[in-house]
Amino acid sequence: GSCSDVLLLLLGAGDPDGPPDLASQLRAYVVASLAATYTDMALVLLEDAADSTSVGCPDDTVEEHGSSFHFDGHYKIFPRGLSTLVRHPAWLSRGCGPPCPGSYGYGDWLGLWRSASGGGEGETGIPGAAWFLCEESASNVLVVTSESVFAYFRQLLPEMADRTSGESIRRAHGWAVNLGAAEDEAAIMSTLQGEDDIMDYAEALAARTGIPLLQPWISRDVQSFVAEHHMESWMSGNKPAIYKPEYQVPLAEYLVRFSEVQCGTHHAYVATQHPLAVREEVQSLPEIRGGRRTVPVKRMKRCLGFTFKVGPVPDDGWLRNPTCRDGYDRTVATVAELMVLARSSILVGDLSTSEGRLARFFRSTPARSTSVINGGGRPTDTKATVVMGDDSLSRHVYRPPESADGLTVHFYVKTSGSRVYLDRARRSADTWTRDVAGPG
């Protein structure tokens, strides 16, 4: 049956220092989705019921640590952990719930995983994973955590990239179909050569499905946040963005790279963990006509002009004693900036962080099948993106981030309750880049 083989992802587990950061959890979810669709398994999520810290609680939670909240005129059971943010689609779960619900809860599965994979490999020699037979649900269950799913995925890579046998070609074709590919796209997947091209194409197919899908209250509150901070032009894809995770690299180094894409005046949004320092850098740039700033490089003065909107300034006061709702506000802000990076007309940045890899993932689409089949180019198209540094270090969500300094927006802002934005929110903030429909 559809639930006979289950990939059980224990969200927020596996790290002794607590749940991974938001971007790492989103990467783990995407990687688990790629693994489940390749192995033809149902992907089932299981949250730690005690986790109210990593993503936070919606602003309209009835009680700070209550079990329900009020949304769209109805009371809903409050989801914990990443499920506060991600709406897991039925085409991935295949309608399956957690296996052995009468015998095992989150702590039980985590304990079984730790016992079986204490040395880094499960009993069957699978890195980061452990197999169990759930007789109650008649399911073969492969258990991974938010941390270990990357090791599990890496051991699948040689098999995913193999095209030397009829069975490997059949599995590649089925993988593409599970990701919603049309028949011509599935044919491309089954004949592509090389790990990078194969994974680029698989990620582009996955991104097209819209995963990770957003919960409706996240969509609503992201749109309110965007309106509050006047970010609509970048959310609509009309303006460029800069992702500057590193403090040491001067802003001018990012700006010069715009000449590789398009000269002229750019109204750029800067997503950074160091907004105050970036604002000081902006003020130090030479000013030219119309209040624009230019790059202090002689050959570029006539080519490029900039105006800037820098991400909101952190308000660290609330971090001294943050509440679950404070954590939710930070989640909304982080999602909003990540969506700006995903949707912007041009993106210039260091994409080797967890957030940068996700932005690149969201910006990729499968190339037109005829051009790939005829040898006319790469298998994926990416919206205008200029990568700072080594391009190969920013590819693929399953690879570890190269930079430890990522985009996390640390500030408090009340985002919900702005009724004028709610209908628009449902239209424009449901997905990261576009309106999509999942496979099946």
CSV table of C-alpha atoms in Angstrom, one decimal:
chain,number,residue,atom,x,y,z
A,1,GLY,CA,0.0,0.0,0.0
A,2,SER,CA,0.9,3.7,-0.1
A,3,CYS,CA,2.1,3.6,3.5
A,4,SER,CA,4.1,0.4,3.3
A,5,ASP,CA,7.4,2.2,3.0
A,6,VAL,CA,7.8,5.4,5.1
A,7,LEU,CA,10.6,7.9,5.4
A,8,LEU,CA,10.0,9.3,8.9
A,9,LEU,CA,11.6,12.7,9.5
A,10,LEU,CA,12.1,13.6,13.1
A,11,LEU,CA,12.1,17.4,12.9
A,12,GLY,CA,14.2,19.4,15.3
A,13,ALA,CA,16.1,16.3,16.5
A,14,GLY,CA,19.6,15.0,16.4
A,15,ASP,CA,21.4,18.2,17.6
A,16,PRO,CA,22.5,18.2,21.3
A,17,ASP,CA,22.5,22.0,21.3
A,18,GLY,CA,18.8,22.1,20.4
A,19,PRO,CA,16.7,22.4,17.2
A,20,PRO,CA,18.6,23.5,14.1
A,21,ASP,CA,18.2,27.1,12.8
A,22,LEU,CA,15.2,27.8,10.6
A,23,ALA,CA,17.1,27.7,7.3
A,24,SER,CA,18.8,24.4,8.2
A,25,GLN,CA,15.4,22.9,9.0
A,26,LEU,CA,14.0,24.0,5.7
A,27,ARG,CA,17.0,22.5,3.9
A,28,ALA,CA,16.5,19.3,5.8
A,29,TYR,CA,12.8,19.2,4.7
A,30,VAL,CA,13.7,19.8,1.0
A,31,VAL,CA,16.5,17.1,1.1
A,32,ALA,CA,14.1,14.6,2.8
A,33,SER,CA,11.5,15.4,0.0
A,34,LEU,CA,14.1,14.7,-2.7
A,35,ALA,CA,15.1,11.4,-0.9
A,36,ALA,CA,11.5,10.2,-0.4
A,37,THR,CA,10.5,10.9,-4.0
A,38,TYR,CA,13.6,9.1,-5.3
A,39,THR,CA,13.1,6.0,-3.1
A,40,ASP,CA,9.4,6.1,-3.7
A,41,MET,CA,8.5,6.4,0.0
A,42,ALA,CA,5.9,8.3,1.8
A,43,LEU,CA,7.5,11.3,3.7
A,44,VAL,CA,6.0,11.6,7.1
A,45,LEU,CA,6.9,14.3,9.5
A,46,LEU,CA,7.0,13.9,13.3
A,47,GLU,CA,7.4,17.0,15.6
A,48,ASP,CA,8.6,17.3,19.1
A,49,ALA,CA,5.4,18.3,21.0
A,50,ALA,CA,7.6,20.3,23.4
A,51,ASP,CA,9.3,22.4,20.7
A,52,SER,CA,7.9,25.9,20.7
A,53,THR,CA,11.2,27.7,20.3
A,54,SER,CA,12.7,27.1,16.9
A,55,VAL,CA,9.8,28.6,14.8
A,56,GLY,CA,7.6,30.2,17.5
A,57,CYS,CA,3.8,30.6,18.0
A,58,PRO,CA,1.4,32.6,15.7
A,59,ASP,CA,0.6,36.0,17.1
A,60,ASP,CA,-3.1,35.0,17.5
A,61,THR,CA,-2.2,32.0,19.8
A,62,VAL,CA,-4.9,31.9,22.4
A,63,GLU,CA,-2.5,31.2,25.2
A,64,GLU,CA,1.3,31.5,25.2
A,65,HIS,CA,1.7,27.8,25.7
A,66,GLY,CA,-1.8,26.8,24.7
A,67,SER,CA,-2.8,24.0,22.3
A,68,SER,CA,-5.0,26.0,19.9
A,69,PHE,CA,-5.2,29.4,18.2
A,70,HIS,CA,-7.7,31.4,16.3
A,71,PHE,CA,-7.2,31.8,12.5
A,72,ASP,CA,-9.7,32.9,9.8
A,73,GLY,CA,-12.7,32.7,12.1
A,74,HIS,CA,-11.9,29.2,13.5
A,75,TYR,CA,-9.9,27.6,16.2
A,76,LYS,CA,-7.2,25.3,15.0
A,77,ILE,CA,-4.9,22.9,16.7
A,78,PHE,CA,-1.5,24.6,17.1
A,79,PRO,CA,1.2,22.8,15.1
A,80,ARG,CA,4.7,22.7,16.7
A,81,GLY,CA,8.1,23.2,15.3
A,82,LEU,CA,8.6,23.4,11.6
A,83,SER,CA,4.9,22.5,11.0
A,84,THR,CA,4.1,26.0,12.3
A,85,LEU,CA,5.7,27.2,9.0
A,86,VAL,CA,5.4,24.3,6.6
A,87,ARG,CA,2.2,22.8,5.2
A,88,HIS,CA,3.1,19.3,4.3
A,89,PRO,CA,1.3,18.2,1.1
A,90,ALA,CA,-0.6,15.0,0.6
A,91,TRP,CA,1.4,14.1,-2.5
A,92,LEU,CA,4.5,13.8,-0.3
A,93,SER,CA,2.9,12.2,2.7
A,94,ARG,CA,0.6,10.0,0.6
A,95,GLY,CA,-2.0,10.5,3.3
A,96,CYS,CA,0.1,8.6,5.8
A,97,GLY,CA,0.3,9.5,9.5
A,98,PRO,CA,3.1,8.6,11.9
A,99,PRO,CA,3.7,4.9,12.0
A,100,CYS,CA,2.8,2.8,15.0
A,101,PRO,CA,0.9,5.6,16.7
A,102,GLY,CA,-0.4,3.4,19.5
A,103,SER,CA,3.1,2.3,20.4
A,104,TYR,CA,5.6,5.0,19.5
A,105,GLY,CA,5.6,8.7,19.9
A,106,TYR,CA,8.3,11.2,19.1
A,107,GLY,CA,10.5,10.4,22.0
A,108,ASP,CA,10.2,6.6,21.3
A,109,TRP,CA,11.2,7.0,17.7
A,110,LEU,CA,14.1,9.3,18.6
A,111,GLY,CA,15.3,6.7,21.2
A,112,LEU,CA,15.1,3.9,18.6
A,113,TRP,CA,17.0,6.0,16.1
A,114,ARG,CA,19.7,6.8,18.6
A,115,SER,CA,20.1,3.2,19.7
A,116,ALA,CA,20.3,1.9,16.1
A,117,SER,CA,22.5,4.7,14.7
A,118,GLY,CA,24.7,5.6,17.6
A,119,GLY,CA,27.8,4.9,15.6
A,120,GLY,CA,26.6,7.1,12.7
A,121,GLU,CA,25.1,4.1,10.8
A,122,GLY,CA,21.9,2.2,11.3
A,123,GLU,CA,21.7,-1.5,11.8
A,124,THR,CA,21.6,-2.0,8.0
A,125,GLY,CA,24.7,0.2,7.5
A,126,ILE,CA,22.8,3.2,6.2
A,127,PRO,CA,24.6,6.4,7.4
A,128,GLY,CA,22.3,8.6,9.5
A,129,ALA,CA,19.3,6.4,9.3
A,130,ALA,CA,17.8,3.3,10.9
A,131,TRP,CA,15.2,0.8,9.6
A,132,PHE,CA,12.4,-0.5,11.7
A,133,LEU,CA,9.4,-2.7,10.9
A,134,CYS,CA,6.2,-1.3,12.3
A,135,GLU,CA,3.9,-4.3,12.6
A,136,GLU,CA,1.0,-2.2,13.9
A,137,SER,CA,1.0,-0.1,10.7
A,138,ALA,CA,2.4,-2.8,8.4
A,139,SER,CA,5.1,-0.3,7.4
A,140,ASN,CA,8.8,-0.5,6.8
A,141,VAL,CA,10.1,2.7,8.4
A,142,LEU,CA,13.3,4.5,7.7
A,143,VAL,CA,14.0,7.0,10.5
A,144,VAL,CA,16.1,10.1,10.0
A,145,THR,CA,16.5,13.4,11.8
A,146,SER,CA,16.9,17.0,10.7
A,147,GLU,CA,20.6,16.6,11.1
A,148,SER,CA,21.1,13.0,9.8
A,149,VAL,CA,19.1,13.3,6.7
A,150,PHE,CA,22.0,15.0,4.9
A,151,ALA,CA,24.3,11.9,5.6
A,152,TYR,CA,21.5,9.6,4.4
A,153,PHE,CA,21.1,11.6,1.2
A,154,ARG,CA,24.8,11.7,0.4
A,155,GLN,CA,24.9,7.9,0.5
A,156,LEU,CA,22.1,7.9,-2.1
A,157,LEU,CA,23.9,10.2,-4.5
A,158,PRO,CA,25.9,7.6,-6.4
A,159,GLU,CA,22.8,5.7,-7.0
A,160,MET,CA,20.9,8.8,-8.0
A,161,ALA,CA,23.6,9.8,-10.6
A,162,ASP,CA,23.8,6.3,-12.1
A,163,ARG,CA,22.5,5.8,-15.6
A,164,THR,CA,24.3,2.5,-16.5
A,165,SER,CA,21.5,0.0,-16.2
A,166,GLY,CA,17.8,-0.3,-17.1
A,167,GLU,CA,16.9,-0.3,-13.4
A,168,SER,CA,18.8,2.9,-12.7
A,169,ILE,CA,17.2,4.6,-15.7
A,170,ARG,CA,13.7,3.4,-14.6
A,171,ARG,CA,14.3,4.8,-11.1
A,172,ALA,CA,15.4,8.1,-12.4
A,173,HIS,CA,12.3,8.3,-14.6
A,174,GLY,CA,10.1,7.5,-11.6
A,175,TRP,CA,11.8,10.1,-9.4
A,176,ALA,CA,11.0,12.8,-12.0
A,177,VAL,CA,7.4,11.6,-12.2
A,178,ASN,CA,7.1,11.7,-8.4
A,179,LEU,CA,8.4,15.3,-8.6
A,180,GLY,CA,5.6,16.3,-11.0
A,181,ALA,CA,7.6,16.1,-14.2
A,182,ALA,CA,5.9,15.8,-17.6
A,183,GLU,CA,6.8,12.8,-19.7
A,184,ASP,CA,9.5,14.7,-21.7
A,185,GLU,CA,11.0,16.0,-18.5
A,186,ALA,CA,11.1,12.5,-17.0
A,187,ALA,CA,12.9,11.4,-20.2
A,188,ILE,CA,15.5,14.1,-19.6
A,189,MET,CA,16.0,13.1,-16.0
A,190,SER,CA,16.5,9.5,-17.0
A,191,THR,CA,19.2,10.4,-19.5
A,192,LEU,CA,21.1,13.2,-17.8
A,193,GLN,CA,24.7,12.6,-17.0
A,194,GLY,CA,26.8,14.0,-14.1
A,195,GLU,CA,25.8,14.5,-10.5
A,196,ASP,CA,25.7,18.3,-10.7
A,197,ASP,CA,23.4,18.4,-13.7
A,198,ILE,CA,21.2,15.7,-12.3
A,199,MET,CA,20.8,17.3,-8.9
A,200,ASP,CA,20.3,20.8,-10.5
A,201,TYR,CA,17.4,19.3,-12.5
A,202,ALA,CA,15.9,17.4,-9.5
A,203,GLU,CA,16.0,20.5,-7.4
A,204,ALA,CA,14.4,22.6,-10.1
A,205,LEU,CA,11.6,20.1,-10.4
A,206,ALA,CA,11.1,20.2,-6.7
A,207,ALA,CA,11.2,24.0,-6.5
A,208,ARG,CA,8.5,24.1,-9.1
A,209,THR,CA,6.1,22.2,-6.8
A,210,GLY,CA,6.3,25.1,-4.3
A,211,ILE,CA,7.9,23.1,-1.5
A,212,PRO,CA,8.2,23.9,1.3
A,213,LEU,CA,4.6,25.1,1.1
A,214,LEU,CA,3.6,27.7,3.6
A,215,GLN,CA,0.9,27.6,6.3
A,216,PRO,CA,-1.8,30.2,5.6
A,217,TRP,CA,-1.1,32.2,8.7
A,218,ILE,CA,2.5,32.5,7.7
A,219,SER,CA,1.4,33.7,4.3
A,220,ARG,CA,-0.9,36.3,6.0
A,221,ASP,CA,1.7,37.6,8.4
A,222,VAL,CA,4.5,37.7,5.8
A,223,GLN,CA,2.4,39.9,3.7
A,224,SER,CA,1.6,42.2,6.6
A,225,PHE,CA,5.3,42.3,7.4
A,226,VAL,CA,6.1,43.2,3.8
A,227,ALA,CA,3.6,46.0,3.7
A,228,GLU,CA,4.8,47.3,7.1
A,229,HIS,CA,8.4,47.5,5.8
A,230,HIS,CA,7.6,48.7,2.2
A,231,MET,CA,9.1,45.6,0.5
A,232,GLU,CA,6.3,45.0,-2.1
A,233,SER,CA,8.4,46.0,-5.1
A,234,TRP,CA,11.0,43.3,-4.3
A,235,MET,CA,8.3,40.7,-3.5
A,236,SER,CA,6.7,41.4,-6.9
A,237,GLY,CA,10.0,40.6,-8.6
A,238,ASN,CA,10.5,44.2,-10.0
A,239,LYS,CA,13.7,45.1,-8.2
A,240,PRO,CA,17.1,43.5,-7.5
A,241,ALA,CA,18.3,42.3,-4.1
A,242,ILE,CA,21.7,41.8,-2.5
A,243,TYR,CA,22.4,39.0,0.0
A,244,LYS,CA,25.4,40.0,2.1
A,245,PRO,CA,25.9,37.5,4.9
A,246,GLU,CA,29.6,38.3,5.5
A,247,TYR,CA,30.6,41.3,7.5
A,248,GLN,CA,34.1,41.5,6.0
A,249,VAL,CA,33.3,41.8,2.3
A,250,PRO,CA,32.7,45.4,1.3
A,251,LEU,CA,29.4,46.4,-0.1
A,252,ALA,CA,31.1,47.9,-3.1
A,253,GLU,CA,32.3,44.4,-4.1
A,254,TYR,CA,28.7,43.3,-4.5
A,255,LEU,CA,27.7,46.4,-6.3
A,256,VAL,CA,30.3,46.2,-9.0
A,257,ARG,CA,29.0,42.7,-9.9
A,258,PHE,CA,25.8,44.3,-11.2
A,259,SER,CA,27.7,45.3,-14.3
A,260,GLU,CA,27.8,41.6,-15.2
A,261,VAL,CA,24.0,41.6,-15.5
A,262,GLN,CA,22.7,45.1,-16.3
A,263,CYS,CA,24.1,48.6,-16.0
A,264,GLY,CA,21.8,51.5,-15.0
A,265,THR,CA,20.1,52.5,-11.8
A,266,HIS,CA,19.3,49.7,-9.4
A,267,HIS,CA,16.9,50.1,-6.4
A,268,ALA,CA,18.4,47.3,-4.4
A,269,TYR,CA,17.2,45.6,-1.2
A,270,VAL,CA,20.1,44.5,1.0
A,271,ALA,CA,19.4,41.4,3.2
A,272,THR,CA,22.1,41.2,5.8
A,273,GLN,CA,22.7,40.2,9.4
A,274,HIS,CA,24.6,43.5,9.8
A,275,PRO,CA,22.2,46.3,8.8
A,276,LEU,CA,23.7,49.1,10.8
A,277,ALA,CA,27.2,48.4,9.3
A,278,VAL,CA,25.7,48.2,5.8
A,279,ARG,CA,23.9,51.5,6.3
A,280,GLU,CA,27.2,53.1,7.2
A,281,GLU,CA,28.7,51.7,4.1
A,282,VAL,CA,25.9,53.1,2.0
A,283,GLN,CA,26.5,56.6,3.5
A,284,SER,CA,30.2,56.3,2.6
A,285,LEU,CA,29.5,55.7,-1.1
A,286,PRO,CA,29.9,58.7,-3.5
A,287,GLU,CA,26.6,60.4,-4.1
A,288,ILE,CA,25.6,61.3,-7.7
A,289,ARG,CA,22.6,63.1,-9.2
A,290,GLY,CA,19.1,62.2,-7.9
A,291,GLY,CA,20.4,61.0,-4.5
A,292,ARG,CA,21.8,57.9,-6.0
A,293,ARG,CA,25.0,56.2,-4.8
A,294,THR,CA,27.7,55.0,-7.1
A,295,VAL,CA,30.6,52.6,-6.8
A,296,PRO,CA,34.0,54.1,-6.1
A,297,VAL,CA,35.7,52.5,-9.1
A,298,LYS,CA,36.5,54.8,-11.9
A,299,ARG,CA,35.3,52.6,-14.8
A,300,MET,CA,31.9,52.0,-13.2
A,301,LYS,CA,30.9,55.6,-12.3
A,302,ARG,CA,28.8,56.1,-15.5
A,303,CYS,CA,27.5,52.6,-15.6
A,304,LEU,CA,25.9,52.0,-12.2
A,305,GLY,CA,23.8,54.0,-9.8
A,306,PHE,CA,22.0,52.7,-6.7
A,307,THR,CA,19.4,53.5,-4.2
A,308,PHE,CA,19.1,51.1,-1.2
A,309,LYS,CA,16.7,49.6,1.2
A,310,VAL,CA,18.5,47.8,3.9
A,311,GLY,CA,16.8,45.1,6.0
A,312,PRO,CA,15.3,46.2,9.3
A,313,VAL,CA,17.6,47.1,12.2
A,314,PRO,CA,17.7,44.4,14.9
A,315,ASP,CA,16.0,45.2,18.2
A,316,ASP,CA,18.0,43.0,20.6
A,317,GLY,CA,16.1,44.1,23.7
A,318,TRP,CA,13.5,41.4,23.4
A,319,LEU,CA,16.1,38.7,22.9
A,320,ARG,CA,17.0,38.9,26.6
A,321,ASN,CA,13.9,37.1,27.4
A,322,PRO,CA,12.2,36.1,24.1
A,323,THR,CA,8.7,34.5,24.2
A,324,CYS,CA,7.3,31.9,21.8
A,325,ARG,CA,5.5,34.8,19.9
A,326,ASP,CA,8.8,36.7,19.6
A,327,GLY,CA,10.3,33.6,17.9
A,328,TYR,CA,7.3,33.5,15.5
A,329,ASP,CA,7.9,37.2,14.6
A,330,ARG,CA,11.5,36.4,13.9
A,331,THR,CA,10.4,33.5,11.7
A,332,VAL,CA,8.0,35.7,9.7
A,333,ALA,CA,10.8,38.3,9.2
A,334,THR,CA,13.3,35.6,8.0
A,335,VAL,CA,10.8,34.1,5.6
A,336,ALA,CA,9.9,37.5,4.2
A,337,GLU,CA,13.6,38.3,3.5
A,338,LEU,CA,14.2,34.8,2.0
A,339,MET,CA,11.2,35.4,-0.3
A,340,VAL,CA,12.6,38.7,-1.4
A,341,LEU,CA,15.8,36.9,-2.4
A,342,ALA,CA,13.9,34.2,-4.2
A,343,ARG,CA,11.6,36.7,-6.1
A,344,SER,CA,14.0,39.6,-6.8
A,345,SER,CA,14.6,40.5,-10.5
A,346,ILE,CA,18.4,40.2,-10.0
A,347,LEU,CA,20.1,38.6,-7.0
A,348,VAL,CA,23.8,39.3,-6.2
A,349,GLY,CA,25.2,37.6,-3.2
A,350,ASP,CA,27.3,35.0,-1.4
A,351,LEU,CA,25.0,32.0,-1.8
A,352,SER,CA,27.1,29.5,0.1
A,353,THR,CA,25.1,29.8,3.3
A,354,SER,CA,22.0,27.8,4.2
A,355,GLU,CA,19.8,30.8,3.2
A,356,GLY,CA,21.8,31.4,0.0
A,357,ARG,CA,21.4,27.8,-1.1
A,358,LEU,CA,17.7,28.0,-0.5
A,359,ALA,CA,17.4,31.2,-2.4
A,360,ARG,CA,19.2,29.6,-5.4
A,361,PHE,CA,17.0,26.6,-5.1
A,362,PHE,CA,13.8,28.7,-5.2
A,363,ARG,CA,15.1,30.7,-8.2
A,364,SER,CA,15.7,27.6,-10.4
A,365,THR,CA,13.3,26.1,-13.0
A,366,PRO,CA,13.7,23.2,-15.4
A,367,ALA,CA,14.8,24.4,-18.8
A,368,ARG,CA,12.6,23.8,-21.9
A,369,SER,CA,12.8,20.2,-22.8
A,370,THR,CA,13.5,20.7,-26.5
A,371,SER,CA,16.6,22.8,-25.8
A,372,VAL,CA,18.0,20.2,-23.4
A,373,ILE,CA,17.2,17.2,-25.7
A,374,ASN,CA,18.9,19.0,-28.6
A,375,GLY,CA,22.0,19.8,-26.6
A,376,GLY,CA,21.2,23.5,-26.4
A,377,GLY,CA,22.3,24.2,-22.9
A,378,ARG,CA,22.1,23.5,-19.3
A,379,PRO,CA,19.1,21.5,-17.9
A,380,THR,CA,18.0,24.3,-15.6
A,381,ASP,CA,17.3,28.0,-15.9
A,382,THR,CA,18.0,30.4,-13.0
A,383,LYS,CA,16.6,33.9,-12.7
A,384,ALA,CA,19.4,36.5,-13.1
A,385,THR,CA,21.8,35.5,-10.3
A,386,VAL,CA,25.4,36.6,-9.7
A,387,VAL,CA,27.2,34.5,-7.2
A,388,MET,CA,30.0,36.0,-5.2
A,389,GLY,CA,33.0,33.7,-4.8
A,390,ASP,CA,33.2,30.1,-6.1
A,391,ASP,CA,29.9,29.3,-7.9
A,392,SER,CA,30.4,25.6,-7.2
A,393,LEU,CA,30.3,26.2,-3.4
A,394,SER,CA,26.7,27.5,-3.6
A,395,ARG,CA,25.1,24.7,-5.5
A,396,HIS,CA,22.7,22.2,-4.0
A,397,VAL,CA,20.7,22.3,-0.8
A,398,TYR,CA,22.1,19.0,0.4
A,399,ARG,CA,25.7,20.3,0.7
A,400,PRO,CA,26.8,21.9,4.0
A,401,PRO,CA,27.0,25.7,4.1
A,402,GLU,CA,30.4,27.1,3.6
A,403,SER,CA,29.8,30.2,5.7
A,404,ALA,CA,28.9,30.1,9.3
A,405,ASP,CA,27.4,33.6,9.2
A,406,GLY,CA,23.9,33.4,7.8
A,407,LEU,CA,20.8,35.5,7.4
A,408,THR,CA,18.7,35.4,10.5
A,409,VAL,CA,16.6,38.5,11.2
A,410,HIS,CA,16.8,39.3,14.9
A,411,PHE,CA,14.1,41.8,15.7
A,412,TYR,CA,10.6,42.1,17.0
A,413,VAL,CA,7.7,43.4,15.0
A,414,LYS,CA,3.9,42.8,15.4
A,415,THR,CA,2.8,41.5,12.0
A,416,SER,CA,-0.7,40.0,12.3
A,417,GLY,CA,-4.2,41.5,12.3
A,418,SER,CA,-3.9,44.0,9.4
A,419,ARG,CA,-7.1,43.1,7.7
A,420,VAL,CA,-6.5,45.1,4.6
A,421,TYR,CA,-3.6,42.8,3.7
A,422,LEU,CA,-5.2,39.4,4.3
A,423,ASP,CA,-6.8,38.7,0.9
A,424,ARG,CA,-3.7,39.9,-0.9
A,425,ALA,CA,-1.6,37.7,1.4
A,426,ARG,CA,-3.4,34.6,0.3
A,427,ARG,CA,-2.7,35.5,-3.3
A,428,SER,CA,0.9,36.7,-3.2
A,429,ALA,CA,2.6,35.0,-0.3
A,430,ASP,CA,1.4,31.4,-0.5
A,431,THR,CA,4.6,30.2,-2.3
A,432,TRP,CA,8.2,31.4,-2.4
A,433,THR,CA,8.2,32.5,-6.1
A,434,ARG,CA,5.0,31.8,-7.9
A,435,ASP,CA,1.6,30.2,-7.8
A,436,VAL,CA,2.1,26.4,-8.2
A,437,ALA,CA,0.3,23.1,-7.9
A,438,GLY,CA,2.0,20.0,-6.6
A,439,PRO,CA,2.2,16.7,-8.4
A,440,GLY,CA,-0.8,14.5,-8.5
